[in-house]
């Protein structure tokens, strides 16, 4: 089966956890490998067309014998609560009416060259952030490609990050939160 890839753009929403420059973020399941990643939280009503598109893409392109995807690039948005479980780990609770989309891609090409995640302003003009980093609470869109993955019995839909459009930029602050 040939690999099918479709361009996708998220709904406008609150951007979170953007790792789109430098080495990226180390993969939990593959130490030593880095990826660029970002998520966007938006109203579920506005997310519905993309959710329907992802679900239809899975249905039309899923590997033979696959039933339900392990992941599909979206889930109900969650927020960390004040509660912890019996192991002391934080408990996350769903945010009613909100959906979160996850985009990620390897930080390098197969030949070892660094990938570049393009950044655009509100007028869709490419910009350079220089040393600035995008902070949580920035507003915008994520775009990239959607494709099926089928690795070691795990199957689903990946959203591969290619670009970010910022309509409201909040710079990531290096403030540690301590007052003088």
PDB file of C-alpha atoms in Angstrom:
ATOM      1  CA  UNK A   1       0.000   0.000   0.000  1.00  0.00           C
ATOM      2  CA  UNK A   2       1.417   3.372  -0.988  1.00  0.00           C
ATOM      3  CA  UNK A   3       1.877   5.987   1.705  1.00  0.00           C
ATOM      4  CA  UNK A   4      -0.900   8.564   1.463  1.00  0.00           C
ATOM      5  CA  UNK A   5      -0.318  12.055   2.797  1.00  0.00           C
ATOM      6  CA  UNK A   6      -2.807  14.936   2.960  1.00  0.00           C
ATOM      7  CA  UNK A   7      -2.151  18.607   3.821  1.00  0.00           C
ATOM      8  CA  UNK A   8      -3.952  19.748   6.975  1.00  0.00           C
ATOM      9  CA  UNK A   9      -4.357  22.992   8.899  1.00  0.00           C
ATOM     10  CA  UNK A  10      -5.658  23.185  12.439  1.00  0.00           C
ATOM     11  CA  UNK A  11      -8.449  25.472  13.544  1.00  0.00           C
ATOM     12  CA  UNK A  12      -7.323  28.684  15.235  1.00  0.00           C
ATOM     13  CA  UNK A  13      -6.604  28.140  18.903  1.00  0.00           C
ATOM     14  CA  UNK A  14      -4.262  28.473  21.834  1.00  0.00           C
ATOM     15  CA  UNK A  15      -0.802  27.164  20.983  1.00  0.00           C
ATOM     16  CA  UNK A  16       0.922  25.054  23.619  1.00  0.00           C
ATOM     17  CA  UNK A  17       4.260  23.346  24.118  1.00  0.00           C
ATOM     18  CA  UNK A  18       5.973  24.531  20.947  1.00  0.00           C
ATOM     19  CA  UNK A  19       9.369  22.944  20.356  1.00  0.00           C
ATOM     20  CA  UNK A  20      10.091  24.256  16.858  1.00  0.00           C
ATOM     21  CA  UNK A  21      13.757  25.278  16.877  1.00  0.00           C
ATOM     22  CA  UNK A  22      17.185  24.078  17.942  1.00  0.00           C
ATOM     23  CA  UNK A  23      17.438  20.355  18.571  1.00  0.00           C
ATOM     24  CA  UNK A  24      13.717  20.089  19.330  1.00  0.00           C
ATOM     25  CA  UNK A  25      12.450  17.830  22.112  1.00  0.00           C
ATOM     26  CA  UNK A  26      13.845  14.383  22.838  1.00  0.00           C
ATOM     27  CA  UNK A  27      11.398  11.566  22.115  1.00  0.00           C
ATOM     28  CA  UNK A  28      10.302   9.690  25.244  1.00  0.00           C
ATOM     29  CA  UNK A  29      10.131   6.372  23.422  1.00  0.00           C
ATOM     30  CA  UNK A  30      13.406   6.820  21.506  1.00  0.00           C
ATOM     31  CA  UNK A  31      16.173   8.510  23.562  1.00  0.00           C
ATOM     32  CA  UNK A  32      18.736  10.309  21.419  1.00  0.00           C
ATOM     33  CA  UNK A  33      16.144  11.111  18.731  1.00  0.00           C
ATOM     34  CA  UNK A  34      14.654  14.593  18.657  1.00  0.00           C
ATOM     35  CA  UNK A  35      11.479  16.010  17.180  1.00  0.00           C
ATOM     36  CA  UNK A  36       9.731  19.301  16.651  1.00  0.00           C
ATOM     37  CA  UNK A  37       6.279  19.350  18.153  1.00  0.00           C
ATOM     38  CA  UNK A  38       3.395  21.635  19.010  1.00  0.00           C
ATOM     39  CA  UNK A  39      -0.231  21.425  20.018  1.00  0.00           C
ATOM     40  CA  UNK A  40      -3.226  23.682  19.589  1.00  0.00           C
ATOM     41  CA  UNK A  41      -6.325  23.767  21.817  1.00  0.00           C
ATOM     42  CA  UNK A  42      -9.539  24.978  20.209  1.00  0.00           C
ATOM     43  CA  UNK A  43     -13.298  24.845  20.619  1.00  0.00           C
ATOM     44  CA  UNK A  44     -14.620  21.387  19.774  1.00  0.00           C
ATOM     45  CA  UNK A  45     -17.246  22.903  17.462  1.00  0.00           C
ATOM     46  CA  UNK A  46     -14.500  24.561  15.413  1.00  0.00           C
ATOM     47  CA  UNK A  47     -12.435  21.355  15.563  1.00  0.00           C
ATOM     48  CA  UNK A  48     -15.239  19.155  14.186  1.00  0.00           C
ATOM     49  CA  UNK A  49     -14.393  19.530  10.461  1.00  0.00           C
ATOM     50  CA  UNK A  50     -10.763  18.475  11.047  1.00  0.00           C
ATOM     51  CA  UNK A  51     -11.813  15.665  13.394  1.00  0.00           C
ATOM     52  CA  UNK A  52     -14.200  14.379  10.701  1.00  0.00           C
ATOM     53  CA  UNK A  53     -11.437  14.660   8.084  1.00  0.00           C
ATOM     54  CA  UNK A  54      -8.973  12.684  10.260  1.00  0.00           C
ATOM     55  CA  UNK A  55     -11.569  10.000  11.056  1.00  0.00           C
ATOM     56  CA  UNK A  56     -12.495   9.629   7.360  1.00  0.00           C
ATOM     57  CA  UNK A  57      -8.793   9.495   6.412  1.00  0.00           C
ATOM     58  CA  UNK A  58      -8.273   6.659   8.911  1.00  0.00           C
ATOM     59  CA  UNK A  59     -11.308   4.781   7.636  1.00  0.00           C
ATOM     60  CA  UNK A  60     -10.186   5.104   3.990  1.00  0.00           C
ATOM     61  CA  UNK A  61      -6.473   4.384   4.516  1.00  0.00           C
ATOM     62  CA  UNK A  62      -6.098   2.198   7.617  1.00  0.00           C
ATOM     63  CA  UNK A  63      -3.833  -0.851   7.349  1.00  0.00           C
ATOM     64  CA  UNK A  64      -5.520  -4.148   6.520  1.00  0.00           C
ATOM     65  CA  UNK A  65      -7.012  -5.712   9.650  1.00  0.00           C
ATOM     66  CA  UNK A  66      -6.720  -2.556  11.750  1.00  0.00           C
ATOM     67  CA  UNK A  67      -9.779  -1.652  13.776  1.00  0.00           C
ATOM     68  CA  UNK A  68      -9.198   1.351  16.048  1.00  0.00           C
ATOM     69  CA  UNK A  69      -6.199   3.722  15.816  1.00  0.00           C
ATOM     70  CA  UNK A  70      -3.804   3.871  18.783  1.00  0.00           C
ATOM     71  CA  UNK A  71      -3.619   7.642  18.253  1.00  0.00           C
ATOM     72  CA  UNK A  72      -5.220   9.956  15.736  1.00  0.00           C
ATOM     73  CA  UNK A  73      -3.624  13.371  16.282  1.00  0.00           C
ATOM     74  CA  UNK A  74      -6.350  14.751  18.544  1.00  0.00           C
ATOM     75  CA  UNK A  75      -8.048  14.194  21.901  1.00  0.00           C
ATOM     76  CA  UNK A  76     -10.216  16.101  24.371  1.00  0.00           C
ATOM     77  CA  UNK A  77      -8.099  18.885  25.895  1.00  0.00           C
ATOM     78  CA  UNK A  78      -6.937  18.332  29.462  1.00  0.00           C
ATOM     79  CA  UNK A  79      -5.642  20.495  32.264  1.00  0.00           C
ATOM     80  CA  UNK A  80      -3.512  19.505  35.241  1.00  0.00           C
ATOM     81  CA  UNK A  81      -5.593  19.384  38.416  1.00  0.00           C
ATOM     82  CA  UNK A  82      -4.440  19.912  42.006  1.00  0.00           C
ATOM     83  CA  UNK A  83      -4.963  16.180  42.621  1.00  0.00           C
ATOM     84  CA  UNK A  84      -2.391  13.396  42.439  1.00  0.00           C
ATOM     85  CA  UNK A  85      -2.802   9.645  42.065  1.00  0.00           C
ATOM     86  CA  UNK A  86      -1.531   7.009  44.528  1.00  0.00           C
ATOM     87  CA  UNK A  87       1.950   7.199  42.918  1.00  0.00           C
ATOM     88  CA  UNK A  88       2.093  10.974  43.392  1.00  0.00           C
ATOM     89  CA  UNK A  89       1.664  11.693  39.668  1.00  0.00           C
ATOM     90  CA  UNK A  90      -0.484  14.627  38.573  1.00  0.00           C
ATOM     91  CA  UNK A  91      -4.041  13.894  37.491  1.00  0.00           C
ATOM     92  CA  UNK A  92      -5.296  15.613  34.337  1.00  0.00           C
ATOM     93  CA  UNK A  93      -8.959  16.457  33.848  1.00  0.00           C
ATOM     94  CA  UNK A  94     -10.825  17.056  30.588  1.00  0.00           C
ATOM     95  CA  UNK A  95     -11.709  20.633  29.638  1.00  0.00           C
ATOM     96  CA  UNK A  96     -15.352  20.570  28.459  1.00  0.00           C
ATOM     97  CA  UNK A  97     -15.880  21.786  24.886  1.00  0.00           C
ATOM     98  CA  UNK A  98     -12.163  21.869  23.993  1.00  0.00           C
ATOM     99  CA  UNK A  99     -10.121  19.642  21.664  1.00  0.00           C
ATOM    100  CA  UNK A 100      -6.335  19.442  21.378  1.00  0.00           C
ATOM    101  CA  UNK A 101      -4.487  18.602  18.150  1.00  0.00           C
ATOM    102  CA  UNK A 102      -0.893  17.314  18.267  1.00  0.00           C
ATOM    103  CA  UNK A 103       1.589  17.892  15.439  1.00  0.00           C
ATOM    104  CA  UNK A 104       5.158  16.542  15.435  1.00  0.00           C
ATOM    105  CA  UNK A 105       7.971  15.707  13.039  1.00  0.00           C
ATOM    106  CA  UNK A 106      11.547  14.497  13.295  1.00  0.00           C
ATOM    107  CA  UNK A 107      14.051  17.318  13.822  1.00  0.00           C
ATOM    108  CA  UNK A 108      16.310  16.048  11.034  1.00  0.00           C
ATOM    109  CA  UNK A 109      15.924  14.625   7.539  1.00  0.00           C
ATOM    110  CA  UNK A 110      17.112  11.053   6.866  1.00  0.00           C
ATOM    111  CA  UNK A 111      20.383  12.514   5.495  1.00  0.00           C
ATOM    112  CA  UNK A 112      20.995  14.244   8.881  1.00  0.00           C
ATOM    113  CA  UNK A 113      20.234  17.808   7.761  1.00  0.00           C
ATOM    114  CA  UNK A 114      18.209  19.905  10.216  1.00  0.00           C
ATOM    115  CA  UNK A 115      14.544  20.512   9.368  1.00  0.00           C
ATOM    116  CA  UNK A 116      13.106  24.010   9.609  1.00  0.00           C
ATOM    117  CA  UNK A 117       9.614  24.710  10.919  1.00  0.00           C
ATOM    118  CA  UNK A 118       8.405  27.823   9.107  1.00  0.00           C
ATOM    119  CA  UNK A 119       6.733  30.579  11.150  1.00  0.00           C
ATOM    120  CA  UNK A 120       4.228  33.040   9.697  1.00  0.00           C
ATOM    121  CA  UNK A 121       2.637  36.174  11.117  1.00  0.00           C
ATOM    122  CA  UNK A 122      -1.089  37.006  11.104  1.00  0.00           C
ATOM    123  CA  UNK A 123      -0.795  38.289   7.506  1.00  0.00           C
ATOM    124  CA  UNK A 124       0.646  34.923   6.379  1.00  0.00           C
ATOM    125  CA  UNK A 125       4.114  36.398   5.820  1.00  0.00           C
ATOM    126  CA  UNK A 126       7.060  34.236   6.828  1.00  0.00           C
ATOM    127  CA  UNK A 127       8.966  35.709   9.775  1.00  0.00           C
ATOM    128  CA  UNK A 128      12.092  34.886  11.746  1.00  0.00           C
ATOM    129  CA  UNK A 129      11.786  34.723  15.524  1.00  0.00           C
ATOM    130  CA  UNK A 130      15.551  34.904  16.014  1.00  0.00           C
ATOM    131  CA  UNK A 131      16.297  33.814  19.590  1.00  0.00           C
ATOM    132  CA  UNK A 132      12.682  34.282  20.698  1.00  0.00           C
ATOM    133  CA  UNK A 133      10.545  31.255  21.444  1.00  0.00           C
ATOM    134  CA  UNK A 134       6.777  30.905  21.257  1.00  0.00           C
ATOM    135  CA  UNK A 135       5.151  30.677  24.681  1.00  0.00           C
ATOM    136  CA  UNK A 136       1.976  28.928  25.807  1.00  0.00           C
ATOM    137  CA  UNK A 137      -1.039  31.165  25.326  1.00  0.00           C
ATOM    138  CA  UNK A 138       0.032  32.377  21.894  1.00  0.00           C
ATOM    139  CA  UNK A 139      -2.840  32.146  19.398  1.00  0.00           C
ATOM    140  CA  UNK A 140      -2.604  30.727  15.906  1.00  0.00           C
ATOM    141  CA  UNK A 141      -2.703  27.735  13.602  1.00  0.00           C
ATOM    142  CA  UNK A 142      -0.564  24.656  12.959  1.00  0.00           C
ATOM    143  CA  UNK A 143      -0.167  23.103   9.531  1.00  0.00           C
ATOM    144  CA  UNK A 144       1.455  20.052   8.067  1.00  0.00           C
ATOM    145  CA  UNK A 145       0.640  16.660   6.622  1.00  0.00           C
ATOM    146  CA  UNK A 146      -1.547  13.830   7.832  1.00  0.00           C
ATOM    147  CA  UNK A 147      -0.431  10.246   7.236  1.00  0.00           C
ATOM    148  CA  UNK A 148      -1.057   6.731   8.522  1.00  0.00           C
ATOM    149  CA  UNK A 149       1.598   5.067  10.651  1.00  0.00           C
ATOM    150  CA  UNK A 150       1.959   1.306  11.159  1.00  0.00           C
ATOM    151  CA  UNK A 151       4.914   0.446  13.389  1.00  0.00           C
ATOM    152  CA  UNK A 152       5.357  -2.733  15.438  1.00  0.00           C
ATOM    153  CA  UNK A 153       1.622  -3.361  15.746  1.00  0.00           C
ATOM    154  CA  UNK A 154       0.826   0.256  16.589  1.00  0.00           C
ATOM    155  CA  UNK A 155      -1.331   1.975  14.000  1.00  0.00           C
ATOM    156  CA  UNK A 156      -2.957   5.358  13.715  1.00  0.00           C
ATOM    157  CA  UNK A 157      -2.822   8.819  12.189  1.00  0.00           C
ATOM    158  CA  UNK A 158       0.106  11.208  12.609  1.00  0.00           C
ATOM    159  CA  UNK A 159      -0.079  14.948  12.036  1.00  0.00           C
ATOM    160  CA  UNK A 160       3.386  16.007  10.823  1.00  0.00           C
ATOM    161  CA  UNK A 161       4.308  19.597  11.718  1.00  0.00           C
ATOM    162  CA  UNK A 162       5.542  21.871   8.937  1.00  0.00           C
ATOM    163  CA  UNK A 163       4.564  25.425   9.894  1.00  0.00           C
ATOM    164  CA  UNK A 164       3.072  27.681  12.556  1.00  0.00           C
ATOM    165  CA  UNK A 165       1.023  30.820  11.955  1.00  0.00           C
ATOM    166  CA  UNK A 166       0.921  33.276  14.860  1.00  0.00           C
ATOM    167  CA  UNK A 167      -2.007  35.662  15.177  1.00  0.00           C
ATOM    168  CA  UNK A 168      -1.035  36.595  18.762  1.00  0.00           C
ATOM    169  CA  UNK A 169       2.549  36.084  19.893  1.00  0.00           C
ATOM    170  CA  UNK A 170       3.495  35.590  23.533  1.00  0.00           C
ATOM    171  CA  UNK A 171       7.208  35.164  24.041  1.00  0.00           C
ATOM    172  CA  UNK A 172       8.307  32.288  26.245  1.00  0.00           C
ATOM    173  CA  UNK A 173       9.577  33.860  29.448  1.00  0.00           C
ATOM    174  CA  UNK A 174      12.733  32.701  31.192  1.00  0.00           C
ATOM    175  CA  UNK A 175      11.368  34.076  34.500  1.00  0.00           C
ATOM    176  CA  UNK A 176      11.668  31.431  37.190  1.00  0.00           C
ATOM    177  CA  UNK A 177       8.832  32.998  39.175  1.00  0.00           C
ATOM    178  CA  UNK A 178      10.871  34.143  42.156  1.00  0.00           C
ATOM    179  CA  UNK A 179      10.513  37.725  43.259  1.00  0.00           C
ATOM    180  CA  UNK A 180      13.550  39.842  44.157  1.00  0.00           C
TER     181      UNK A 180
END
